[in-house]
Amino acid sequence: MNETLLTLGIESSCDETAVAVLRGTGERLSSLVATQTDLHARYGGVVPEVASRRHADVIRPMVAEALAEAGVGLDDIGLVGATRGPGLVGALLVGLSYAKGLAWARNLPLVGVNHLEGHMAAALLAEPELPMPALFLLVSGGHTELYLMRSFGDLLHLGGTRDDAVGEAYDKVAKMLGMGYPGGALVDAAARRGKAIYDVPVALPGDNCDFSFSGPKTAVRQIVERGEASMEDVCASFQKGAVAALVKKTTVALDRTNPRSLAMVGGVACNSAARQAMRELGERRGMPVAIPEPHLCSDNGLMIAAAAARKFFAAPSLAAWRNFADLDADPGWMP
Ligand code: KG4
Ligand code: ZN
């Protein structure tokens, strides 16, 4: 059953509506992502109510399109997975309610997926045999976390950001420089053209696994306010500091937990310097490193389908997958 079951994955936690069809735990049949950045760009950030309305407009046609692209019908689907949290409550409710309705009507099991576990499942799409325990660095617009994964679904939280998430800091730096929203990829591209000539204080001091990105952000603001810096050099300086912080705390976590592999996931795992730094760190440590392709790092439906399938296969007869009437969106749900 595990190899043939088709899972429909639905993601709507923030400003991307994403739907995918997955066979087993690793075979992609289709994956569609509709981003809303055009809608939110003029506000410089995601407007929750606007996001919910767009999700509601596009979810139904996207499910139809994802099925068509996979060459299957609803009758072929055996499992539904939808993001339940964390995220924007209104946005989550759209995808989860749609999934509940669909599962109810079709008498299908439904797994409410944790978005962060979804990001982690993307690494297992890339490396199905990733040796466990694996250290996960999860870097996104909303989170900067270190987890030790003993097996999928069995996580130990080692630390996280005390203020801004790294992606959020990237987006704020882009905004300060008038580069547009979301700014992570733009800052990354500019950084590659610049020189890291400014001192941006990096990691939180101490032998802990916590992060702080408000300091680097303030440092950038001061450099920008002085007025003579080039945009590329500011971006390069910020990127150097941010990546150094990720490497430093990941190193602390490696020393503390001694895992068999390392993975980096989430939207910021698209970052060119972070990808290179993590690969080098893995090489120095002599351990395999899993970093999904960029389209699997940013929000997508495949990662949600993959997480749902893994949860389901671990306990296929669990009553919870059938009794989902009371399953509710959980905007602050941390694994
Ligand atoms: O995982 P994700 O798609 O959504 C959340 O769950 O938050 O991550 C989005 C974040 C945004 O902050 C975006 O600016 C950042 O990922 N991002 C990047 C890059 N590409 C996307 N940050 C740095 N460098 C990049 N190349
Ligand atoms: Zn995400």
CSV table of C-alpha atoms and ligand atoms in Angstrom, one decimal:
chain,number,residue,atom,x,y,z
A,1,MET,CA,0.0,0.0,0.0
A,2,ASN,CA,2.8,2.4,1.0
A,3,GLU,CA,4.2,2.6,-2.5
A,4,THR,CA,0.9,3.1,-4.4
A,5,LEU,CA,-1.2,5.3,-2.1
A,6,LEU,CA,-1.9,8.7,-3.6
A,7,THR,CA,-1.8,11.7,-1.3
A,8,LEU,CA,-3.3,15.0,-2.0
A,9,GLY,CA,-1.3,17.7,-0.2
A,10,ILE,CA,-2.7,21.2,0.5
A,11,GLU,CA,-0.7,24.1,1.8
A,12,SER,CA,-2.2,27.6,2.7
A,13,SER,CA,-0.4,28.8,5.8
A,14,CYS,CA,0.8,32.1,4.5
A,15,ASP,CA,0.8,33.7,1.0
A,16,GLU,CA,1.2,30.6,-1.2
A,17,THR,CA,-1.6,28.3,-2.1
A,18,ALA,CA,0.0,25.0,-3.0
A,19,VAL,CA,-1.5,21.7,-4.1
A,20,ALA,CA,0.3,18.5,-5.0
A,21,VAL,CA,-0.3,14.8,-5.7
A,22,LEU,CA,2.3,12.4,-4.3
A,23,ARG,CA,2.6,8.6,-4.8
A,24,GLY,CA,3.9,6.7,-1.8
A,25,THR,CA,6.3,8.9,0.2
A,26,GLY,CA,8.5,10.1,-2.6
A,27,GLU,CA,7.1,10.1,-6.1
A,28,ARG,CA,5.9,13.5,-7.4
A,29,LEU,CA,2.9,13.3,-9.7
A,30,SER,CA,2.1,17.0,-9.7
A,31,SER,CA,2.9,20.1,-7.7
A,32,LEU,CA,1.3,23.6,-8.2
A,33,VAL,CA,2.2,26.7,-6.3
A,34,ALA,CA,0.2,30.0,-6.7
A,35,THR,CA,2.1,32.8,-5.0
A,36,GLN,CA,0.3,35.9,-3.9
A,37,THR,CA,3.3,38.2,-3.8
A,38,ASP,CA,1.8,40.5,-6.4
A,39,LEU,CA,-1.1,41.1,-4.0
A,40,HIS,CA,0.9,41.9,-0.9
A,41,ALA,CA,4.0,43.6,-2.5
A,42,ARG,CA,2.5,47.1,-2.3
A,43,TYR,CA,1.9,46.7,1.5
A,44,GLY,CA,5.5,45.5,2.0
A,45,GLY,CA,4.3,42.3,3.7
A,46,VAL,CA,1.5,39.8,3.9
A,47,VAL,CA,-2.0,41.2,4.7
A,48,PRO,CA,-3.7,38.3,6.4
A,49,GLU,CA,-7.3,39.0,5.3
A,50,VAL,CA,-6.2,39.5,1.7
A,51,ALA,CA,-4.3,36.2,1.8
A,52,SER,CA,-7.3,34.3,3.1
A,53,ARG,CA,-9.6,35.6,0.3
A,54,ARG,CA,-7.1,34.7,-2.4
A,55,HIS,CA,-6.7,31.2,-1.0
A,56,ALA,CA,-10.4,30.8,-1.1
A,57,ASP,CA,-10.6,32.0,-4.7
A,58,VAL,CA,-7.9,29.6,-6.0
A,59,ILE,CA,-8.0,26.5,-3.9
A,60,ARG,CA,-10.8,24.6,-5.8
A,61,PRO,CA,-9.4,25.2,-9.3
A,62,MET,CA,-5.9,24.4,-8.1
A,63,VAL,CA,-7.0,21.0,-6.7
A,64,ALA,CA,-8.7,20.2,-10.1
A,65,GLU,CA,-5.6,21.3,-11.9
A,66,ALA,CA,-3.2,19.3,-9.7
A,67,LEU,CA,-5.3,16.1,-10.2
A,68,ALA,CA,-5.4,16.8,-14.0
A,69,GLU,CA,-1.7,17.3,-14.2
A,70,ALA,CA,-1.1,14.1,-12.2
A,71,GLY,CA,-3.5,12.3,-14.6
A,72,VAL,CA,-5.7,11.0,-11.8
A,73,GLY,CA,-9.2,11.6,-10.5
A,74,LEU,CA,-10.5,12.2,-6.9
A,75,ASP,CA,-11.4,8.5,-6.8
A,76,ASP,CA,-7.7,7.6,-7.0
A,77,ILE,CA,-6.8,9.6,-4.0
A,78,GLY,CA,-6.3,7.6,-0.8
A,79,LEU,CA,-5.2,10.3,1.7
A,80,VAL,CA,-5.6,14.0,2.2
A,81,GLY,CA,-2.9,16.1,4.0
A,82,ALA,CA,-3.4,19.8,4.8
A,83,THR,CA,-1.4,22.3,6.8
A,84,ARG,CA,-2.9,22.9,10.2
A,85,GLY,CA,-0.3,25.2,11.7
A,86,PRO,CA,1.7,27.2,12.4
A,87,GLY,CA,0.7,30.2,10.2
A,88,LEU,CA,-2.0,32.8,9.7
A,89,VAL,CA,-5.2,31.5,11.2
A,90,GLY,CA,-7.5,32.7,8.4
A,91,ALA,CA,-5.2,31.4,5.7
A,92,LEU,CA,-4.8,28.0,7.4
A,93,LEU,CA,-8.6,27.7,7.8
A,94,VAL,CA,-9.2,28.0,4.1
A,95,GLY,CA,-7.0,25.0,3.2
A,96,LEU,CA,-7.8,22.9,6.2
A,97,SER,CA,-11.6,23.5,5.8
A,98,TYR,CA,-11.4,22.6,2.1
A,99,ALA,CA,-9.5,19.5,3.0
A,100,LYS,CA,-11.9,18.5,5.7
A,101,GLY,CA,-14.9,18.9,3.3
A,102,LEU,CA,-13.2,16.8,0.6
A,103,ALA,CA,-12.1,14.1,3.0
A,104,TRP,CA,-15.6,14.0,4.5
A,105,ALA,CA,-17.3,13.8,1.2
A,106,ARG,CA,-15.0,11.1,-0.1
A,107,ASN,CA,-14.6,9.2,3.1
A,108,LEU,CA,-10.9,9.6,3.1
A,109,PRO,CA,-8.4,9.8,6.0
A,110,LEU,CA,-7.0,13.3,6.7
A,111,VAL,CA,-3.8,14.3,8.3
A,112,GLY,CA,-3.4,17.8,9.7
A,113,VAL,CA,0.2,18.6,9.0
A,114,ASN,CA,2.6,20.8,10.9
A,115,HIS,CA,4.1,23.2,8.4
A,116,LEU,CA,7.6,22.9,9.9
A,117,GLU,CA,7.4,19.1,9.7
A,118,GLY,CA,6.3,19.6,6.1
A,119,HIS,CA,9.5,21.6,5.5
A,120,MET,CA,11.5,18.8,7.1
A,121,ALA,CA,9.7,16.2,4.9
A,122,ALA,CA,11.1,18.0,1.9
A,123,ALA,CA,14.6,16.9,2.9
A,124,LEU,CA,13.4,13.3,2.8
A,125,LEU,CA,12.0,13.8,-0.6
A,126,ALA,CA,15.5,14.9,-1.6
A,127,GLU,CA,17.3,12.2,0.4
A,128,PRO,CA,14.9,9.3,1.3
A,129,GLU,CA,17.6,7.4,3.1
A,130,LEU,CA,18.9,10.4,5.2
A,131,PRO,CA,20.8,8.7,8.1
A,132,MET,CA,19.1,9.3,11.4
A,133,PRO,CA,19.4,11.0,13.8
A,134,ALA,CA,19.6,14.0,11.6
A,135,LEU,CA,20.2,17.6,12.6
A,136,PHE,CA,17.7,20.0,10.9
A,137,LEU,CA,18.3,23.7,10.5
A,138,LEU,CA,14.9,25.1,9.6
A,139,VAL,CA,15.1,28.6,8.1
A,140,SER,CA,12.0,30.4,6.8
A,141,GLY,CA,10.1,33.7,6.8
A,142,GLY,CA,8.6,32.8,10.2
A,143,HIS,CA,11.1,30.4,11.8
A,144,THR,CA,14.7,29.8,12.6
A,145,GLU,CA,14.9,26.6,14.5
A,146,LEU,CA,17.3,23.7,15.2
A,147,TYR,CA,15.8,20.2,15.7
A,148,LEU,CA,17.3,16.8,16.1
A,149,MET,CA,15.2,14.3,14.1
A,150,ARG,CA,15.5,10.8,15.6
A,151,SER,CA,12.9,9.5,13.1
A,152,PHE,CA,10.2,11.3,11.2
A,153,GLY,CA,7.8,12.6,13.7
A,154,ASP,CA,10.2,12.2,16.6
A,155,LEU,CA,11.9,15.6,17.1
A,156,LEU,CA,13.9,17.3,19.8
A,157,HIS,CA,13.8,21.1,19.7
A,158,LEU,CA,17.3,22.4,20.4
A,159,GLY,CA,16.8,26.1,20.0
A,160,GLY,CA,15.4,28.9,17.8
A,161,THR,CA,15.3,32.6,17.3
A,162,ARG,CA,14.6,34.9,20.2
A,163,ASP,CA,13.2,37.7,17.9
A,164,ASP,CA,13.0,37.9,14.1
A,165,ALA,CA,13.3,34.8,11.9
A,166,VAL,CA,16.2,34.9,9.4
A,167,GLY,CA,13.9,35.2,6.4
A,168,GLU,CA,12.0,38.0,8.1
A,169,ALA,CA,15.3,39.8,8.7
A,170,TYR,CA,16.2,39.4,5.0
A,171,ASP,CA,12.8,40.8,4.0
A,172,LYS,CA,13.3,43.8,6.3
A,173,VAL,CA,16.8,44.5,5.0
A,174,ALA,CA,15.4,44.4,1.5
A,175,LYS,CA,12.6,46.9,2.5
A,176,MET,CA,15.2,49.3,4.1
A,177,LEU,CA,17.1,49.2,0.8
A,178,GLY,CA,13.9,49.7,-1.2
A,179,MET,CA,14.4,46.5,-3.0
A,180,GLY,CA,10.9,45.1,-2.9
A,181,TYR,CA,9.0,42.2,-1.3
A,182,PRO,CA,9.7,39.4,-0.6
A,183,GLY,CA,13.3,40.4,-0.5
A,184,GLY,CA,15.3,37.3,0.5
A,185,ALA,CA,16.2,36.2,-3.0
A,186,LEU,CA,16.9,39.9,-4.1
A,187,VAL,CA,19.3,40.5,-1.2
A,188,ASP,CA,21.0,37.1,-2.0
A,189,ALA,CA,21.5,38.2,-5.6
A,190,ALA,CA,22.8,41.6,-4.7
A,191,ALA,CA,25.1,40.1,-2.1
A,192,ARG,CA,26.8,38.1,-4.7
A,193,ARG,CA,27.8,41.3,-6.5
A,194,GLY,CA,29.0,43.1,-3.4
A,195,LYS,CA,31.8,43.0,-0.8
A,196,ALA,CA,31.2,42.4,2.8
A,197,ILE,CA,33.1,45.5,4.0
A,198,TYR,CA,30.8,46.5,6.8
A,199,ASP,CA,30.8,44.9,10.2
A,200,VAL,CA,27.4,43.3,10.9
A,201,PRO,CA,27.4,41.6,14.4
A,202,VAL,CA,26.4,38.1,14.0
A,203,ALA,CA,25.5,35.3,16.4
A,204,LEU,CA,24.0,35.6,19.8
A,205,PRO,CA,27.0,35.0,22.2
A,206,GLY,CA,27.2,31.9,24.2
A,207,ASP,CA,27.2,28.1,23.8
A,208,ASN,CA,23.5,27.9,23.0
A,209,CYS,CA,21.4,27.0,19.9
A,210,ASP,CA,19.5,30.2,19.9
A,211,PHE,CA,19.5,32.9,17.2
A,212,SER,CA,18.8,36.7,17.2
A,213,PHE,CA,18.4,38.6,14.0
A,214,SER,CA,17.3,42.0,15.3
A,215,GLY,CA,20.9,43.0,16.0
A,216,PRO,CA,22.1,42.5,12.4
A,217,LYS,CA,19.0,44.2,11.2
A,218,THR,CA,19.7,47.3,13.3
A,219,ALA,CA,23.3,47.3,12.2
A,220,VAL,CA,22.2,47.4,8.6
A,221,ARG,CA,19.8,50.3,9.3
A,222,GLN,CA,22.7,52.3,10.8
A,223,ILE,CA,24.9,51.6,7.8
A,224,VAL,CA,22.0,52.6,5.4
A,225,GLU,CA,21.3,55.8,7.4
A,226,ARG,CA,24.9,56.9,7.0
A,227,GLY,CA,24.0,57.2,3.3
A,228,GLU,CA,27.2,56.4,1.5
A,229,ALA,CA,27.1,52.6,1.3
A,230,SER,CA,26.3,50.7,-1.9
A,231,MET,CA,23.3,48.4,-1.8
A,232,GLU,CA,25.4,45.4,-2.9
A,233,ASP,CA,28.0,45.9,-0.2
A,234,VAL,CA,25.3,46.3,2.5
A,235,CYS,CA,23.6,43.1,1.2
A,236,ALA,CA,26.9,41.2,1.2
A,237,SER,CA,27.7,42.4,4.7
A,238,PHE,CA,24.3,41.3,6.0
A,239,GLN,CA,24.5,38.0,4.3
A,240,LYS,CA,27.9,37.2,5.7
A,241,GLY,CA,26.7,37.9,9.2
A,242,ALA,CA,23.5,36.0,8.8
A,243,VAL,CA,25.1,32.9,7.4
A,244,ALA,CA,27.9,33.0,10.0
A,245,ALA,CA,25.2,33.0,12.7
A,246,LEU,CA,23.5,29.9,11.0
A,247,VAL,CA,26.8,28.1,10.8
A,248,LYS,CA,27.9,29.0,14.4
A,249,LYS,CA,24.7,27.7,16.0
A,250,THR,CA,24.5,24.7,13.8
A,251,THR,CA,28.0,23.8,14.8
A,252,VAL,CA,27.0,24.1,18.5
A,253,ALA,CA,24.1,21.8,17.8
A,254,LEU,CA,26.3,19.3,16.0
A,255,ASP,CA,28.7,19.2,18.9
A,256,ARG,CA,25.9,18.7,21.4
A,257,THR,CA,24.0,16.0,19.6
A,258,ASN,CA,26.5,14.2,17.4
A,259,PRO,CA,24.0,13.3,14.6
A,260,ARG,CA,24.7,11.1,11.5
A,261,SER,CA,23.6,13.7,9.0
A,262,LEU,CA,22.6,17.4,8.5
A,263,ALA,CA,19.7,19.0,6.7
A,264,MET,CA,18.7,22.6,5.9
A,265,VAL,CA,15.1,23.3,4.9
A,266,GLY,CA,12.7,26.2,4.5
A,267,GLY,CA,12.6,29.2,2.2
A,268,VAL,CA,15.9,30.6,3.3
A,269,ALA,CA,17.5,27.3,2.4
A,270,CYS,CA,17.3,28.7,-1.2
A,271,ASN,CA,20.1,31.1,-0.2
A,272,SER,CA,23.2,30.6,-2.2
A,273,ALA,CA,25.7,31.4,0.6
A,274,ALA,CA,23.8,29.3,3.2
A,275,ARG,CA,23.7,26.3,0.9
A,276,GLN,CA,27.4,26.5,0.3
A,277,ALA,CA,28.2,27.1,4.0
A,278,MET,CA,26.1,24.1,5.1
A,279,ARG,CA,27.7,21.8,2.4
A,280,GLU,CA,31.1,22.9,3.6
A,281,LEU,CA,30.2,22.3,7.2
A,282,GLY,CA,29.0,18.8,6.3
A,283,GLU,CA,32.3,18.1,4.5
A,284,ARG,CA,34.3,19.3,7.4
A,285,ARG,CA,32.3,16.9,9.6
A,286,GLY,CA,32.4,14.1,7.1
A,287,MET,CA,28.6,13.7,7.2
A,288,PRO,CA,25.9,13.7,4.4
A,289,VAL,CA,24.0,17.0,4.0
A,290,ALA,CA,20.5,17.2,2.6
A,291,ILE,CA,19.3,20.5,1.1
A,292,PRO,CA,16.3,20.2,-1.1
A,293,GLU,CA,16.1,21.9,-4.5
A,294,PRO,CA,14.9,25.4,-4.2
A,295,HIS,CA,11.3,24.6,-5.3
A,296,LEU,CA,11.1,22.2,-2.4
A,297,CYS,CA,12.6,24.6,0.1
A,298,SER,CA,10.0,27.4,-0.3
A,299,ASP,CA,6.4,26.5,0.5
A,300,ASN,CA,4.9,23.8,-1.6
A,301,GLY,CA,2.2,21.1,-1.6
A,302,LEU,CA,4.6,18.1,-2.0
A,303,MET,CA,6.2,18.6,1.3
A,304,ILE,CA,2.8,18.6,3.0
A,305,ALA,CA,1.7,15.5,1.1
A,306,ALA,CA,5.0,13.8,2.0
A,307,ALA,CA,4.7,14.6,5.7
A,308,ALA,CA,1.0,13.5,5.7
A,309,ALA,CA,2.0,10.2,4.0
A,310,ARG,CA,4.8,9.5,6.5
A,311,LYS,CA,2.5,10.2,9.5
A,312,PHE,CA,-0.2,8.0,8.0
A,313,PHE,CA,2.1,5.1,7.2
A,314,ALA,CA,3.5,5.2,10.7
A,315,ALA,CA,-0.1,4.5,12.1
A,316,PRO,CA,-2.5,3.8,9.3
A,317,SER,CA,-5.4,2.7,11.6
A,318,LEU,CA,-5.1,5.7,13.9
A,319,ALA,CA,-8.7,6.8,14.6
A,320,ALA,CA,-7.6,10.5,14.5
A,321,TRP,CA,-7.1,10.3,10.7
A,322,ARG,CA,-10.8,9.5,10.3
A,323,ASN,CA,-12.2,11.5,13.2
A,324,PHE,CA,-11.2,15.0,12.0
A,325,ALA,CA,-14.5,16.8,12.5
A,326,ASP,CA,-13.0,18.8,15.4
A,327,LEU,CA,-9.5,19.2,13.8
A,328,ASP,CA,-8.9,23.0,14.0
A,329,ALA,CA,-6.3,25.3,12.6
A,330,ASP,CA,-3.5,25.9,15.1
A,331,PRO,CA,-1.6,29.2,14.3
A,332,GLY,CA,1.0,28.7,17.0
A,333,TRP,CA,1.6,24.9,16.7
A,334,MET,CA,5.3,24.1,17.2
A,335,PRO,CA,6.5,20.5,16.8
B,1,KG4,O1,9.5,28.7,3.8
B,1,KG4,P1,9.0,29.9,3.1
B,1,KG4,O2,8.6,29.8,1.7
B,1,KG4,O3,7.7,30.5,3.9
B,1,KG4,C1,7.6,30.5,5.2
B,1,KG4,O4,7.2,29.4,5.8
B,1,KG4,O5,8.0,31.5,5.9
B,1,KG4,O6,10.1,31.1,3.4
B,1,KG4,C2,10.0,32.4,2.8
B,1,KG4,C3,11.2,33.2,3.2
B,1,KG4,C4,11.0,34.7,2.9
B,1,KG4,O7,11.4,35.4,4.1
B,1,KG4,C5,12.0,34.9,1.8
B,1,KG4,O8,12.5,36.2,1.7
B,1,KG4,C6,13.1,33.9,2.1
B,1,KG4,O9,12.3,32.7,2.5
B,1,KG4,N1,14.0,33.5,1.0
B,1,KG4,C7,15.3,33.8,1.0
B,1,KG4,C8,15.8,33.4,-0.3
B,1,KG4,N2,14.7,32.9,-1.0
B,1,KG4,C9,13.6,33.0,-0.2
B,1,KG4,N3,16.1,34.3,1.9
B,1,KG4,C10,17.4,34.4,1.6
B,1,KG4,N4,17.9,34.1,0.4
B,1,KG4,C11,17.2,33.5,-0.6
B,1,KG4,N5,17.7,33.2,-1.7
B,2,ZN,ZN,7.2,27.7,5.0
